[in-house]
Amino acid sequence: MQILKLKLYQETACYKKPFAMKVAETYPLPPYSTVIGMLHKILQAKPGQYFPMNISIQGEYESIFNNYQNLRMYKGKDKVTAMPRNVHQLLNVNLIIHVEAEDETINKIYKNITNGIETFTLGRNEDLVRIDEIKILKEIENAEEVEIVRNCYIPDWMATGIKGINYRLNTTYEIVDDIRQWDKVNVKYVEKSTNEAIQQVKQDEDGDNIYFYSKEMPHI
């Protein structure tokens, strides 16, 4: 089992919340399902193929702004109408993603990214990603108590007593009767400005905290 660390940059991004129709609201960081989807695209996964992985997400953005998008809707069988929709977008997004998976999976992600098999996106198809750093970690340490220095998602299993905004985020799904049934995880979105500290957390060799959404590596 290995851990891959990615530093990503996006000039703009919208990580759309489910059921946000008339206004496309964005999460402050990409949800786990969005990151897992990007990684499976990099892995060139076939339809229905899943590579077990654990994900940690943290990062920052400069500001949030509004944009407009033409939303097309079907009314009846053949009639199509359109209306402008307000889209919330994040500006100058910097992310740190940790990925834990089997050695073969990590090595394939690393190889396909460094070989530049395609343009990478995270969020919508137009939300391009620049990969500023990629490496397979060599050292992981346990820290007794450390400060939260970046906005992050902290899952409930490690967020005891920490103040933040509660979200219930999608992770992976199964197809049941042709409908996606999502597994979800309860997290707190914690901003660095809250000056919170966290106990018993893992840190990588650069001193960055790791907040894996699952206490144990997910399996198929």
Coordinates of C-alpha atoms in Angstrom, one line a residue:
M1 CA 0.0 0.0 0.0
Q2 CA 1.4 3.4 -1.0
I3 CA 0.4 7.0 -0.7
L4 CA 0.5 9.5 -3.6
K5 CA 0.6 13.2 -3.0
L6 CA -0.7 15.7 -5.6
K7 CA -0.5 19.5 -5.6
L8 CA -3.1 20.9 -8.1
Y9 CA -4.0 24.3 -9.4
Q10 CA -7.2 25.5 -11.1
E11 CA -7.7 29.0 -12.4
T12 CA -11.5 28.6 -11.9
A13 CA -13.6 25.7 -10.7
C14 CA -17.2 24.8 -9.8
Y15 CA -17.7 21.7 -7.7
K16 CA -21.5 21.7 -8.1
K17 CA -23.7 20.6 -5.2
P18 CA -26.3 18.0 -5.9
F19 CA -29.9 19.3 -6.5
A20 CA -28.6 22.9 -6.9
M21 CA -30.6 23.6 -10.1
K22 CA -31.6 27.2 -10.5
V23 CA -28.3 28.4 -8.9
A24 CA -25.3 26.1 -9.4
E25 CA -23.7 26.4 -5.9
T26 CA -20.2 25.0 -5.4
Y27 CA -18.6 23.2 -2.6
P28 CA -15.5 25.0 -1.2
L29 CA -13.4 22.0 -2.0
P30 CA -14.0 19.1 -4.5
P31 CA -16.0 16.3 -2.9
Y32 CA -14.4 12.8 -2.7
S33 CA -16.5 11.5 -5.6
T34 CA -15.2 14.2 -7.9
V35 CA -11.6 13.4 -7.0
I36 CA -12.1 9.7 -7.3
G37 CA -13.7 10.2 -10.7
M38 CA -10.8 12.2 -11.9
L39 CA -8.3 9.5 -10.7
H40 CA -10.3 6.8 -12.4
K41 CA -10.3 8.7 -15.6
I42 CA -6.5 9.0 -15.3
L43 CA -6.4 5.2 -14.7
Q44 CA -8.4 4.7 -17.9
A45 CA -10.9 2.6 -15.9
K46 CA -13.5 0.8 -17.9
P47 CA -17.3 1.4 -17.2
G48 CA -18.1 -0.2 -13.9
Q49 CA -14.5 -0.8 -12.9
Y50 CA -13.4 0.5 -9.5
F51 CA -10.0 0.8 -8.0
P52 CA -10.2 1.0 -4.2
M53 CA -8.6 4.1 -2.8
N54 CA -8.7 6.4 0.3
I55 CA -8.7 10.2 -0.2
S56 CA -7.7 13.3 1.8
I57 CA -8.6 16.7 0.5
Q58 CA -7.4 20.2 1.6
G59 CA -6.7 23.5 -0.1
E60 CA -7.5 27.2 -0.6
Y61 CA -9.0 29.5 -3.1
E62 CA -8.6 33.3 -3.6
S63 CA -12.3 34.3 -3.9
I64 CA -15.7 33.2 -5.2
F65 CA -17.5 34.9 -8.1
N66 CA -20.7 34.5 -10.1
N67 CA -21.0 33.6 -13.7
Y68 CA -23.9 32.8 -16.0
Q69 CA -24.5 29.6 -17.9
N70 CA -27.3 28.8 -20.4
L71 CA -29.4 26.0 -18.8
R72 CA -31.5 23.9 -21.3
M73 CA -34.5 22.1 -20.0
Y74 CA -37.0 19.6 -21.5
K75 CA -40.7 20.4 -21.2
G76 CA -42.6 17.4 -22.6
K77 CA -41.2 15.0 -25.2
D78 CA -39.9 17.4 -27.8
K79 CA -40.0 21.0 -26.4
V80 CA -36.7 22.4 -25.1
T81 CA -36.5 25.7 -23.3
A82 CA -33.5 27.6 -22.0
M83 CA -32.8 30.1 -19.2
P84 CA -29.7 31.8 -17.8
R85 CA -28.4 30.1 -14.6
N86 CA -26.2 31.7 -11.9
V87 CA -23.0 29.6 -11.4
H88 CA -20.8 30.0 -8.4
Q89 CA -17.1 29.6 -9.3
L90 CA -13.9 29.5 -7.2
L91 CA -10.9 31.6 -8.4
N92 CA -7.3 30.5 -8.1
V93 CA -7.8 27.1 -6.4
N94 CA -4.8 25.3 -4.9
L95 CA -5.3 21.8 -3.7
I96 CA -3.3 19.1 -1.9
I97 CA -4.7 15.6 -2.5
H98 CA -3.4 12.4 -0.8
V99 CA -4.4 9.1 -2.3
E100 CA -3.9 5.8 -0.6
A101 CA -4.2 2.6 -2.8
E102 CA -2.5 -0.6 -3.8
D103 CA 1.0 -0.2 -5.2
E104 CA -0.1 -1.1 -8.7
T105 CA -2.8 1.6 -8.7
I106 CA -0.6 4.3 -7.3
N107 CA 2.2 3.4 -9.8
K108 CA -0.3 3.6 -12.7
I109 CA -1.7 7.0 -11.6
Y110 CA 1.9 8.3 -11.3
K111 CA 2.9 6.9 -14.7
N112 CA -0.2 8.2 -16.6
I113 CA 0.1 11.7 -15.1
T114 CA 3.8 12.1 -15.7
N115 CA 3.4 10.8 -19.2
G116 CA 0.6 13.3 -19.8
I117 CA -1.9 10.9 -21.4
E118 CA -4.5 13.7 -21.7
T119 CA -5.8 17.0 -20.4
F120 CA -6.8 16.7 -16.7
T121 CA -10.0 18.2 -15.3
L122 CA -11.6 18.3 -11.9
G123 CA -15.3 19.3 -11.5
R124 CA -16.8 20.3 -14.8
N125 CA -15.3 19.4 -18.2
E126 CA -14.1 23.0 -18.6
D127 CA -12.4 23.1 -15.1
L128 CA -8.9 22.3 -16.2
V129 CA -6.2 21.2 -13.7
R130 CA -2.5 22.0 -13.7
I131 CA -0.5 19.4 -11.7
D132 CA 2.3 21.3 -10.0
E133 CA 3.7 18.4 -8.0
I134 CA 3.3 14.6 -7.8
K135 CA 5.3 12.2 -5.7
I136 CA 5.0 8.9 -3.9
L137 CA 5.5 9.4 -0.2
K138 CA 8.3 7.7 1.6
E139 CA 7.6 8.7 5.2
I140 CA 4.4 9.1 7.2
E141 CA 4.5 10.1 10.9
N142 CA 1.9 10.3 13.6
A143 CA 1.5 13.7 15.2
E144 CA 0.0 14.2 18.7
E145 CA -1.6 17.6 18.1
V146 CA -1.1 19.9 15.1
E147 CA -2.7 23.1 13.8
I148 CA -5.0 23.0 10.8
V149 CA -3.2 25.3 8.4
R150 CA -5.4 24.8 5.2
N151 CA -9.1 24.6 4.6
C152 CA -9.9 20.9 4.6
Y153 CA -12.5 18.2 4.9
I154 CA -12.2 16.3 8.2
P155 CA -14.3 13.1 8.5
D156 CA -16.4 12.6 11.6
W157 CA -14.3 9.6 12.8
M158 CA -11.4 12.0 13.4
A159 CA -13.2 15.4 14.0
T160 CA -14.1 15.0 17.6
G161 CA -14.7 18.5 19.1
I162 CA -13.7 20.4 16.0
K163 CA -15.9 23.2 14.8
G164 CA -16.8 23.4 11.1
I165 CA -19.5 23.3 8.5
N166 CA -21.2 19.9 8.2
Y167 CA -21.4 18.2 4.8
R168 CA -22.5 14.7 3.8
L169 CA -20.3 13.9 0.8
N170 CA -20.6 11.3 -1.9
T171 CA -17.7 8.8 -2.2
T172 CA -18.4 5.8 -4.4
Y173 CA -21.6 4.2 -5.8
E174 CA -23.3 1.0 -6.9
I175 CA -25.8 0.7 -9.7
V176 CA -29.1 -0.6 -8.4
D177 CA -32.0 -0.9 -10.8
D178 CA -30.1 1.4 -13.2
I179 CA -29.8 4.1 -10.5
R180 CA -26.6 5.2 -8.8
Q181 CA -26.8 4.5 -5.0
W182 CA -24.1 6.6 -3.4
D183 CA -22.1 5.8 -0.3
K184 CA -21.7 8.9 1.8
V185 CA -19.4 10.1 4.5
N186 CA -20.1 12.8 7.1
V187 CA -17.4 15.5 7.3
K188 CA -16.7 18.9 8.7
Y189 CA -15.3 21.6 6.4
V190 CA -12.8 23.4 8.6
E191 CA -11.3 26.8 7.5
K192 CA -7.8 27.6 8.5
S193 CA -9.0 30.9 10.0
T194 CA -10.7 29.0 12.8
N195 CA -7.3 28.3 14.3
E196 CA -8.4 24.8 15.2
A197 CA -6.0 22.0 16.2
I198 CA -6.4 18.3 15.6
Q199 CA -5.1 15.4 17.6
Q200 CA -3.7 12.0 16.5
V201 CA -3.4 12.9 12.8
K202 CA -0.9 11.5 10.3
Q203 CA 1.6 13.9 8.6
D204 CA 3.6 13.4 5.4
E205 CA 7.3 14.0 5.0
D206 CA 6.6 17.7 4.1
G207 CA 4.7 18.2 7.4
D208 CA 1.3 18.3 5.7
N209 CA -1.7 16.8 7.5
I210 CA -3.6 13.8 6.0
Y211 CA -7.3 13.5 6.6
F212 CA -8.4 10.2 4.9
Y213 CA -12.2 9.9 4.7
S214 CA -12.1 6.3 5.8
K215 CA -10.4 5.0 8.9
E216 CA -9.4 1.8 6.9
M217 CA -8.7 1.4 3.3
P218 CA -11.9 1.0 1.4
H219 CA -12.4 -2.3 -0.5
I220 CA -14.5 -3.4 -3.4

